[in-house]
Coordinates of C-alpha atoms and ligand atoms in Angstrom, one line a residue:
X194 CA 30.7 14.6 -17.2
X195 CA 31.3 11.8 -14.4
X196 CA 34.5 10.0 -14.8
X197 CA 35.0 6.3 -14.6
X198 CA 36.8 6.7 -11.3
X199 CA 33.7 8.6 -9.8
X200 CA 31.2 6.2 -11.3
X201 CA 33.2 3.0 -9.3
X202 CA 33.0 5.1 -6.1
X203 CA 29.4 5.4 -6.7
X204 CA 28.8 1.9 -7.6
X205 CA 30.9 1.0 -4.6
X206 CA 28.9 3.1 -2.2
X207 CA 25.9 1.8 -3.4
X208 CA 26.5 -1.8 -2.9
X209 CA 26.5 -1.4 0.8
X210 CA 22.6 -0.9 0.6
X211 CA 22.4 -4.6 -1.7
X212 CA 19.9 -6.5 0.1
X213 CA 21.9 -10.1 -0.4
X214 CA 20.6 -12.0 2.7
X215 CA 20.5 -15.3 0.7
X216 CA 23.7 -15.2 -1.6
X217 CA 25.8 -13.0 0.2
X218 CA 27.2 -11.4 -2.9
X219 CA 26.4 -7.8 -2.9
X220 CA 26.8 -6.1 -6.0
X221 CA 26.4 -2.2 -6.7
X222 CA 26.2 -0.1 -10.1
X223 CA 26.5 3.3 -11.4
X224 CA 24.8 3.9 -14.8
X225 CA 25.7 7.4 -16.9
X226 CA 23.4 8.8 -19.1
X227 CA 24.3 10.0 -22.2
X228 CA 23.3 13.7 -20.9
X229 CA 25.9 13.2 -17.9
X230 CA 23.5 12.2 -15.3
X231 CA 24.1 9.2 -13.0
X232 CA 21.7 6.6 -11.5
X233 CA 22.8 4.0 -9.0
X234 CA 21.5 0.2 -7.7
X235 CA 22.1 -2.1 -5.9
X236 CA 20.9 -6.2 -6.0
X237 CA 17.9 -6.9 -4.2
X238 CA 17.2 -10.5 -3.2
X239 CA 14.1 -11.9 -2.6
X240 CA 12.8 -15.2 -0.9
X241 CA 11.5 -16.4 -4.0
X242 CA 14.6 -16.4 -5.9
X243 CA 13.4 -15.6 -9.3
X244 CA 12.1 -12.2 -8.4
X245 CA 15.5 -11.2 -7.5
X246 CA 17.1 -8.0 -9.1
X247 CA 20.1 -7.0 -10.1
X248 CA 22.3 -4.0 -9.6
X249 CA 22.6 -3.0 -13.0
X250 CA 18.4 -3.5 -13.6
X251 CA 17.9 -1.3 -10.5
X252 CA 20.3 1.2 -11.7
X253 CA 18.9 1.0 -15.6
X254 CA 15.2 1.0 -14.2
X255 CA 16.0 4.3 -12.0
X256 CA 17.3 6.3 -15.2
X257 CA 14.5 5.2 -17.4
X258 CA 12.0 6.5 -14.8
X259 CA 13.8 9.8 -14.8
X260 CA 13.3 9.7 -18.6
X261 CA 16.6 8.6 -20.1
X262 CA 16.9 6.7 -22.8
X263 CA 20.6 6.6 -23.6
X264 CA 23.5 5.5 -21.5
X265 CA 27.0 6.2 -22.0
X266 CA 28.8 3.8 -19.4
X267 CA 27.7 1.4 -16.6
X268 CA 30.1 0.4 -13.6
X269 CA 29.5 -2.5 -11.7
X270 CA 31.3 -3.1 -8.4
X271 CA 31.6 -5.9 -6.0
X272 CA 33.4 -6.6 -2.9
X273 CA 35.2 -9.8 -4.1
X274 CA 38.5 -10.2 -5.6
X275 CA 37.1 -11.2 -9.0
X276 CA 34.9 -8.6 -11.5
X277 CA 31.8 -9.8 -12.0
X278 CA 30.4 -10.2 -15.4
X279 CA 26.7 -8.7 -15.7
X280 CA 24.2 -11.4 -16.6
X281 CA 22.5 -12.3 -19.5
X282 CA 19.0 -10.5 -18.5
X283 CA 21.2 -7.2 -17.4
X284 CA 22.7 -7.1 -20.8
X285 CA 19.5 -7.7 -22.9
X286 CA 18.2 -5.0 -20.3
X287 CA 20.5 -2.4 -21.0
X288 CA 20.8 -3.3 -24.5
X289 CA 17.0 -2.4 -24.9
X290 CA 18.6 1.3 -24.7
X291 CA 21.3 0.8 -27.2
X292 CA 24.5 -1.2 -27.2
X293 CA 26.9 1.3 -27.5
X294 CA 27.1 1.7 -23.4
X295 CA 30.7 0.9 -22.1
X296 CA 30.6 -1.6 -19.2
X297 CA 33.2 -1.7 -16.3
X298 CA 33.2 -4.1 -13.7
X299 CA 35.4 -3.2 -10.7
X300 CA 36.6 -5.8 -8.1
X301 CA 39.1 -5.6 -5.0
X302 CA 42.0 -7.6 -7.5
X303 CA 40.5 -6.9 -10.9
X304 CA 39.0 -4.4 -13.5
X305 CA 37.4 -5.4 -16.7
X306 CA 35.8 -3.6 -19.4
X307 CA 33.8 -4.2 -22.3
X308 CA 31.4 -2.7 -25.1
X309 CA 27.6 -4.0 -24.0
X310 CA 27.8 -5.4 -28.0
X311 CA 30.7 -7.5 -26.5
X312 CA 28.6 -8.9 -24.3
X313 CA 25.4 -9.6 -26.1
X314 CA 26.4 -9.3 -29.7
X315 CA 22.9 -10.5 -30.8
X316 CA 20.5 -9.0 -28.1
X317 CA 16.7 -9.1 -29.1
X318 CA 15.5 -5.8 -30.6
X319 CA 12.2 -4.2 -30.9
X320 CA 12.8 -4.4 -34.7
X321 CA 12.0 -8.5 -34.0
X322 CA 8.1 -7.6 -33.1
X323 CA 7.6 -6.0 -36.0
X324 CA 4.9 -8.1 -37.9
X325 CA 6.0 -10.1 -40.9
X326 CA 3.5 -10.2 -44.3
X327 CA 0.7 -12.8 -43.8
X328 CA 1.0 -12.7 -39.8
Ligands
ZN1 ZN1 22.1 -9.0 -13.9

């Protein structure tokens, strides 16, 4: 099992690969799956801003692409003093695979943690797509 400190190191190393020419806000993420494997990601910005992908979603997409569906911990790292809170899109995206993932955010002067359910207590789920009688 990967220690949280190791995940933070991986997230910090990965943020060096961030592509953030517009915001200059580089983010790295390390996601530990239920089986203990770790997938990293960085933010990838685009000149068409809406296409930007956050580090958290990049890591989750890599994990899912490798066949993983359950996550134990997600560590987000920035090179700023204040810790970043994952955006709503990333919380929704990761919640698709369970809302019991622990989320940590590390920065130069601050470390924060939450359960994913704390961050998005009412995530949209697949059960909401089930047809109701008469529809
Ligand atoms: Zn995000």
